[in-house]
Short mmCIF file of C-alpha atoms in Angstrom, two decimals:
data_model
loop_
_atom_site.label_atom_id
_atom_site.label_comp_id
_atom_site.label_asym_id
_atom_site.label_seq_id
_atom_site.Cartn_x
_atom_site.Cartn_y
_atom_site.Cartn_z
CA UNK R 235 176.17 109.63 124.12
CA UNK R 236 178.01 109.07 127.25
CA UNK R 237 181.33 107.90 127.73
CA UNK R 238 182.26 105.58 130.73
CA UNK R 239 184.36 103.33 132.47
CA UNK R 240 184.32 101.17 135.07
CA UNK R 241 186.77 98.09 136.73
CA UNK R 242 185.82 94.91 136.60
CA UNK R 243 185.97 93.31 140.35
CA UNK R 244 188.65 90.34 139.40
CA UNK R 245 191.17 93.21 138.19
CA UNK R 246 191.06 95.20 141.71
CA UNK R 247 191.56 91.92 143.87
CA UNK R 248 194.49 90.69 141.65
CA UNK R 249 195.60 94.90 142.05
CA UNK R 250 195.35 94.45 145.89
CA UNK R 251 196.32 91.16 145.87
CA UNK R 252 200.11 92.26 144.26
CA UNK R 253 199.85 95.61 146.51
CA UNK R 254 199.62 93.57 149.49
CA UNK R 255 202.73 91.00 148.23
CA UNK R 256 204.69 94.15 147.54
CA UNK R 257 204.25 95.63 150.43
CA UNK R 258 204.98 92.23 152.48
CA UNK R 259 208.00 91.86 150.06
CA UNK R 260 209.21 94.86 151.68
CA UNK R 261 208.54 94.32 155.30
CA UNK R 262 210.34 91.12 154.93
CA UNK R 263 213.29 92.36 153.53
CA UNK R 264 213.99 94.37 156.86
CA UNK R 265 213.71 90.66 159.10
CA UNK R 266 216.97 87.84 158.75
CA UNK R 267 215.88 85.53 156.86
CA UNK R 268 214.66 82.21 158.65
CA UNK R 269 216.25 79.22 158.03
CA UNK R 270 215.43 76.91 154.91
CA UNK R 271 212.96 73.59 156.18
CA UNK R 272 213.33 70.62 154.28
CA UNK R 273 209.47 69.07 153.44
CA UNK R 274 208.91 66.07 151.36
CA UNK R 275 208.72 66.55 147.58
CA UNK R 276 205.67 66.54 146.31
CA UNK R 277 204.52 65.37 142.56
CA UNK R 278 204.26 68.24 140.36
CA UNK R 279 200.77 69.34 139.13
CA UNK R 280 200.20 71.00 136.54
CA UNK R 281 199.41 75.11 137.27
CA UNK R 282 195.70 75.75 135.89
CA UNK R 283 195.39 78.59 133.55
CA UNK R 284 193.76 81.85 134.87
CA UNK R 285 190.51 82.12 133.54
CA UNK R 286 189.54 84.33 130.77
CA UNK R 287 188.47 87.92 131.95
CA UNK R 288 185.19 88.99 129.69
CA UNK R 289 186.30 90.92 126.89
CA UNK R 290 185.13 93.97 127.90
CA UNK R 291 182.58 96.05 126.37
CA UNK R 292 182.78 98.91 124.27
CA UNK R 293 183.02 102.64 125.27
CA UNK R 294 179.76 104.15 123.65
CA UNK R 295 181.13 107.38 121.37
CA UNK R 296 179.67 110.35 121.68
CA UNK R 297 177.89 111.78 118.56
CA UNK R 298 179.28 114.23 116.98
CA UNK R 299 177.70 115.82 113.81
CA UNK R 300 180.06 118.72 112.45
CA UNK R 301 178.16 120.86 110.55
CA UNK R 302 180.35 123.71 109.22
CA UNK R 303 183.59 121.82 106.66
CA UNK R 304 184.78 123.20 103.28
CA UNK R 305 185.76 120.51 100.99
CA UNK R 306 187.93 121.45 98.67
CA UNK R 307 191.54 120.21 96.58
CA UNK R 308 189.65 116.80 96.61
CA UNK R 309 190.29 115.75 99.40
CA UNK R 310 187.55 113.02 100.76
CA UNK R 311 189.46 110.23 101.81
CA UNK R 312 192.11 112.33 104.11
CA UNK R 313 188.65 114.83 105.86
CA UNK R 314 187.02 111.59 106.32
CA UNK R 315 189.76 110.23 107.89
CA UNK R 316 190.12 113.23 109.72
CA UNK R 317 186.70 112.69 110.97
CA UNK R 318 187.11 109.10 111.89
CA UNK R 319 190.10 110.20 114.47
CA UNK R 320 188.33 113.16 115.62
CA UNK R 321 185.50 110.24 116.58
CA UNK R 322 183.03 112.25 114.42
CA UNK R 323 180.74 110.54 112.59
CA UNK R 324 179.19 112.93 109.96
CA UNK R 325 179.85 116.36 108.50
CA UNK R 326 177.97 119.19 106.15
CA UNK R 327 180.70 119.75 103.60
CA UNK R 328 180.70 123.17 101.75
CA UNK R 329 180.80 124.87 98.14
CA UNK R 330 183.83 127.41 98.38
CA UNK R 331 184.96 128.52 95.24
CA UNK R 332 187.09 131.17 96.36
CA UNK R 333 188.97 128.68 98.79
CA UNK R 334 189.69 125.78 96.65
CA UNK R 335 192.91 125.70 95.19
CA UNK R 336 192.93 122.51 92.68
CA UNK R 337 189.88 124.18 90.76
CA UNK R 338 190.99 128.11 91.22
CA UNK R 339 188.69 130.35 88.24
CA UNK R 340 190.77 131.44 85.53
CA UNK R 341 188.24 135.40 86.70
CA UNK R 342 189.91 137.06 88.69
CA UNK R 343 186.65 137.38 90.59
CA UNK R 344 187.07 134.57 93.33
CA UNK R 345 183.67 133.42 93.25
CA UNK R 346 183.13 133.29 89.39
CA UNK R 347 183.11 129.78 89.11
CA UNK R 348 179.93 128.78 91.78
CA UNK R 349 178.23 126.60 89.73
CA UNK R 350 181.27 124.63 88.66
CA UNK R 351 181.82 123.90 92.42
CA UNK R 352 178.46 122.79 93.77
CA UNK R 353 178.94 120.01 91.01
CA UNK R 354 181.98 118.90 91.79
CA UNK R 355 180.80 118.99 95.36
CA UNK R 356 178.00 116.80 94.77
CA UNK R 357 180.14 114.34 92.71
CA UNK R 358 182.90 113.79 95.09
CA UNK R 359 180.35 113.44 98.11
CA UNK R 360 178.04 110.91 95.86
CA UNK R 361 179.68 107.91 97.06
CA UNK R 362 179.58 109.00 100.86
CA UNK R 363 176.40 110.42 101.62
CA UNK R 364 175.65 108.48 104.76
CA UNK R 365 178.51 110.64 106.55
CA UNK R 366 179.30 114.03 104.00
CA UNK R 367 176.26 115.79 103.86
CA UNK R 368 176.76 118.23 100.95
CA UNK R 369 175.85 122.34 100.69
CA UNK R 370 175.60 123.94 97.29
CA UNK R 371 176.68 127.65 96.78
CA UNK R 372 175.25 130.87 94.93
CA UNK R 373 175.27 133.71 93.88
CA UNK R 374 171.84 135.02 95.33
CA UNK R 375 170.97 137.70 92.32
CA UNK R 376 171.70 134.78 89.90
CA UNK R 377 170.54 131.71 91.22
CA UNK R 378 167.44 130.07 89.27
CA UNK R 379 164.81 128.55 91.56
CA UNK R 380 165.37 125.09 88.72
CA UNK R 381 168.75 125.63 89.28
CA UNK R 382 168.10 125.06 93.26
CA UNK R 383 166.30 122.42 92.45
CA UNK R 384 168.08 120.61 90.19
CA UNK R 385 171.08 120.45 92.60
CA UNK R 386 168.56 119.28 95.08
CA UNK R 387 167.73 116.41 92.98
CA UNK R 388 170.62 115.48 93.03
CA UNK R 389 171.56 114.73 96.21
CA UNK R 390 172.43 118.49 97.66
CA UNK R 391 171.11 119.05 101.39
CA UNK R 392 171.18 122.88 101.67
CA UNK R 393 173.06 125.95 100.80
CA UNK R 394 175.67 127.91 101.52
CA UNK R 395 175.92 131.75 101.48
CA UNK R 396 178.64 133.95 101.82
CA UNK R 397 177.18 137.09 100.81
CA UNK R 398 177.44 138.24 104.39
CA UNK R 399 180.77 138.40 104.11
CA UNK R 400 182.52 141.81 103.31
CA UNK R 401 184.43 140.76 100.16
CA UNK R 402 181.18 139.32 98.66
CA UNK R 403 178.62 141.52 100.20
CA UNK R 404 177.56 143.10 96.80
CA UNK R 405 174.18 144.02 97.57
CA UNK R 406 172.15 144.27 100.93
CA UNK R 407 170.89 140.38 101.94
CA UNK R 408 167.47 141.87 101.71
CA UNK R 409 167.81 143.07 98.09
CA UNK R 410 164.94 142.78 95.51
CA UNK R 411 166.75 140.69 93.47
CA UNK R 412 167.79 137.65 95.77
CA UNK R 413 164.05 137.62 96.66
CA UNK R 414 163.40 134.71 94.00
CA UNK R 415 166.12 132.30 96.05
CA UNK R 416 165.48 133.01 99.62
CA UNK R 417 161.57 132.78 98.32
CA UNK R 418 162.20 129.12 97.22
CA UNK R 419 164.14 128.41 100.33
CA UNK R 420 162.14 129.60 102.56
CA UNK R 421 158.95 127.98 101.27
CA UNK R 422 160.45 124.33 100.91
CA UNK R 423 162.46 124.69 104.73
CA UNK R 424 165.76 123.86 103.24
CA UNK R 425 168.59 124.61 105.18
CA UNK R 426 170.81 127.24 104.75
CA UNK R 427 174.55 128.04 106.03
CA UNK R 428 175.04 131.57 105.86
CA UNK R 429 178.32 133.41 106.91
CA UNK R 430 177.66 137.39 107.94
CA UNK R 431 180.30 139.30 109.77
CA UNK R 432 177.67 141.04 112.16
CA UNK R 433 179.68 144.09 113.36
CA UNK R 434 178.85 145.35 110.01
CA UNK R 435 175.49 143.99 108.46
CA UNK R 436 173.36 143.02 111.71
CA UNK R 437 170.37 145.21 110.82
CA UNK R 438 170.85 143.87 107.28
CA UNK R 439 170.62 140.40 108.98
CA UNK R 440 167.40 141.72 111.41
CA UNK R 441 166.06 143.13 107.77
CA UNK R 442 166.65 139.42 106.27
CA UNK R 443 164.66 137.49 108.74
CA UNK R 444 161.70 140.42 108.95
CA UNK R 445 161.16 139.66 104.98
CA UNK R 446 161.50 135.63 105.24
CA UNK R 447 160.36 134.93 108.98
CA UNK R 448 160.03 131.09 108.54
CA UNK R 449 164.13 130.34 106.96
CA UNK R 450 165.84 128.04 108.36
CA UNK R 451 168.57 130.11 108.74
CA UNK R 452 172.18 129.05 110.76
CA UNK R 453 174.78 131.45 111.64
CA UNK R 454 178.33 130.05 111.77
CA UNK R 455 181.15 131.62 113.83
CA UNK R 456 179.04 132.26 117.30
CA UNK R 457 176.63 134.60 114.24
CA UNK R 458 179.95 136.60 113.91
CA UNK R 459 179.77 137.81 117.08
CA UNK R 460 182.72 135.79 119.21
CA UNK R 461 184.51 138.61 119.55
CA UNK R 462 181.69 140.47 121.41
CA UNK R 463 179.01 138.48 123.70
CA UNK R 464 176.73 141.48 123.88
CA UNK R 465 176.13 141.38 120.22
CA UNK R 466 175.35 137.77 120.18
CA UNK R 467 173.22 138.02 123.48
CA UNK R 468 170.78 140.87 121.97
CA UNK R 469 170.53 138.60 118.08
CA UNK R 470 169.57 135.78 120.13
CA UNK R 471 166.74 137.15 121.66
CA UNK R 472 166.16 139.38 118.65
CA UNK R 473 165.49 136.36 116.43
CA UNK R 474 164.27 133.13 118.61
CA UNK R 475 164.48 130.76 115.61
CA UNK R 476 168.29 131.65 114.51
CA UNK R 477 170.72 128.74 114.78
CA UNK R 478 173.94 129.95 115.39
CA UNK R 479 177.32 127.58 114.59
CA UNK R 480 180.53 127.30 117.52
CA UNK R 481 183.29 127.13 114.47
CA UNK R 482 186.87 128.43 114.47
CA UNK R 483 189.34 128.78 111.84
CA UNK R 484 192.58 127.99 112.20
CA UNK R 485 193.41 132.07 111.41
CA UNK R 486 193.64 135.25 113.15
CA UNK R 487 189.96 135.12 113.64
CA UNK R 488 189.77 131.64 115.20
CA UNK R 489 192.29 132.84 117.51
CA UNK R 490 190.57 135.92 118.19
CA UNK R 491 186.81 134.04 118.99
CA UNK R 492 188.97 131.58 121.37
CA UNK R 493 190.85 134.26 123.35
CA UNK R 494 187.41 136.40 123.96
CA UNK R 495 185.53 133.57 124.63
CA UNK R 496 188.12 132.61 127.01
CA UNK R 497 187.30 136.02 128.82
CA UNK R 498 183.65 135.81 128.32
CA UNK R 499 182.95 132.28 129.51
CA UNK R 500 180.85 131.93 132.53
CA UNK R 501 178.97 134.55 129.91
CA UNK R 502 178.72 131.85 127.43
CA UNK R 503 178.42 128.72 129.22
CA UNK R 504 175.01 130.69 130.30
CA UNK R 505 174.44 131.48 127.20
CA UNK R 506 174.20 127.63 126.15
CA UNK R 507 172.91 126.55 128.84
CA UNK R 508 169.56 128.02 128.76
CA UNK R 509 168.86 127.56 124.77
CA UNK R 510 171.52 124.72 124.08
CA UNK R 511 169.07 123.57 121.37
CA UNK R 512 170.00 126.26 119.57
CA UNK R 513 173.83 125.81 118.85
CA UNK R 514 176.00 123.64 116.44
CA UNK R 515 178.82 122.35 116.75
CA UNK R 516 181.07 123.13 114.32
CA UNK R 517 184.69 123.64 112.71
CA UNK R 518 185.03 125.65 109.86
CA UNK R 519 187.60 123.28 108.29
CA UNK R 520 188.86 123.69 105.04
CA UNK R 521 190.82 120.60 103.31
CA UNK R 522 192.84 122.24 101.64
CA UNK R 523 196.58 120.58 101.12
CA UNK R 524 199.76 122.37 101.77
CA UNK R 525 202.15 121.66 98.78
CA UNK R 526 200.32 118.81 98.06
CA UNK R 527 201.92 117.33 101.82
CA UNK R 528 198.87 115.01 103.67
CA UNK R 529 200.87 114.60 106.66
CA UNK R 530 201.52 118.71 107.06
CA UNK R 531 197.87 118.88 106.70
CA UNK R 532 196.52 115.91 108.86
CA UNK R 533 198.38 117.47 111.54
CA UNK R 534 197.17 120.53 111.12
CA UNK R 535 193.49 119.45 110.12
CA UNK R 536 194.14 117.15 113.54
CA UNK R 537 194.19 120.50 115.88
CA UNK R 538 191.52 122.72 114.40
CA UNK R 539 189.28 120.54 114.88
CA UNK R 540 190.44 118.91 118.27
CA UNK R 541 190.32 122.87 119.47
CA UNK R 542 186.87 122.97 118.47
CA UNK R 543 185.81 120.09 119.82
CA UNK R 544 187.67 120.67 123.08
CA UNK R 545 185.89 124.54 123.15
CA UNK R 546 182.63 122.77 123.96
CA UNK R 547 184.09 119.22 125.97
CA UNK R 548 186.73 120.29 128.11
CA UNK R 549 187.85 122.13 130.31
CA UNK R 550 191.70 122.71 128.83
CA UNK R 551 192.07 122.43 125.25
CA UNK R 552 195.40 123.91 123.07
CA UNK R 553 195.18 125.95 120.11
CA UNK R 554 197.46 129.36 118.89
CA UNK R 555 197.75 132.10 120.76
CA UNK R 556 198.64 135.78 120.63
CA UNK R 557 201.80 136.72 123.02
CA UNK R 558 203.61 139.33 123.10
CA UNK R 559 203.03 143.30 122.00
CA UNK R 560 203.71 142.52 118.14
CA UNK R 561 201.03 139.43 118.35
CA UNK R 562 202.85 136.64 117.24
CA UNK R 563 201.64 133.02 117.53
CA UNK R 564 201.70 130.91 120.04
CA UNK R 565 200.98 127.31 121.08
CA UNK R 566 199.06 127.70 124.00
CA UNK R 567 196.36 126.53 126.40
CA UNK R 568 193.11 127.58 126.83
CA UNK R 569 190.03 127.00 128.79
CA UNK R 570 187.43 125.36 127.48
CA UNK R 571 183.10 125.55 128.07
CA UNK R 572 183.42 121.82 129.56
CA UNK R 573 179.31 121.42 128.91
CA UNK R 574 177.97 118.50 130.68
CA UNK R 575 176.88 115.42 128.88
CA UNK R 576 173.23 116.58 129.22
CA UNK R 577 174.27 119.95 126.70
CA UNK R 578 176.76 118.28 124.94
CA UNK R 579 174.50 115.97 122.98
CA UNK R 580 172.12 118.62 121.33
CA UNK R 581 175.12 120.78 120.83
CA UNK R 582 177.82 118.14 119.18
CA UNK R 583 174.92 116.49 116.49
CA UNK R 584 170.73 116.42 117.90
CA UNK R 585 170.81 119.66 116.70
CA UNK R 586 172.58 119.17 113.68
CA UNK R 587 169.82 116.45 112.92
CA UNK R 588 166.90 118.13 113.58
CA UNK R 589 168.11 121.10 111.29
CA UNK R 590 169.19 119.47 108.82
CA UNK R 591 166.11 116.56 108.96
CA UNK R 592 164.55 117.08 105.67
CA UNK R 593 166.84 115.73 103.64
CA UNK R 594 169.17 113.09 106.12
CA UNK R 595 168.43 109.43 104.87
CA UNK R 596 167.22 107.56 107.81
#
């Protein structure tokens, strides 16, 4: 929705009158004051109250749907407050066992408790499904179709897969051990958010999509190609049905992404303007607490969300930048893409609603 502003005619008239009065007073100060003139006293009349101005119509809020939030630390209420401050109506929340400081598994394997993470996410989001859209996660070689169905029946909308991250890349993406899960996801058109390092695994992405051409797939972080726009162009051209999100996290990869996209600003704008239906807004927010200090978390979360919105909406936005020969982090200004309203509509919300249409409540 587009944001508009207007000034009432009455306000303009009073502003002009006030300006004239001030100007007149200034001119009179330079002239001798005339002698006072006596006039007949008149009975005092009550000064009429000025007619109340009509209340301004509320400005329509722009629709915003964040497709990439890691809900950890059981931080539902702080997350909802953050979304409210940013004017974000809905968010996809992701099961993230390896990022959750409140539920670290006993095992050395950070991803070991993925089933428990799914159950917690569904429980945490159960009372807020009008705003929080849960995505479970899985080891694709272990997840059984009947398990997936039980989670979908419990309210899960989609699946977040981390197997394209080199830390969790146990097998090729299209490995035969993954077939039961991917066949189920493709057949049922389940929304899938697949983290993939395309610097390392671009060919595997191609093999996966060749094996499952109807997979309802979104590839985050500009499909792992924020620092290589040529690779992003190649991937988009090779896979016309693939969606990407625009999210940047808080650390060094996010900083490097913002920096690289700024250098390629016009090229990136051209990609989005040519196919706006393929790009979805995300923030990559991780709702972990710093020593349970909600005030610190609020400050950091707001900065990250606003930077990710600023990349798309603004001509200028602020975020950390690596400066100097030693790469010190310093708060800095970036050039944003400043997309027009017609493009922002689908990118900020419309594309997410279409991608998730099969499981969103009307």
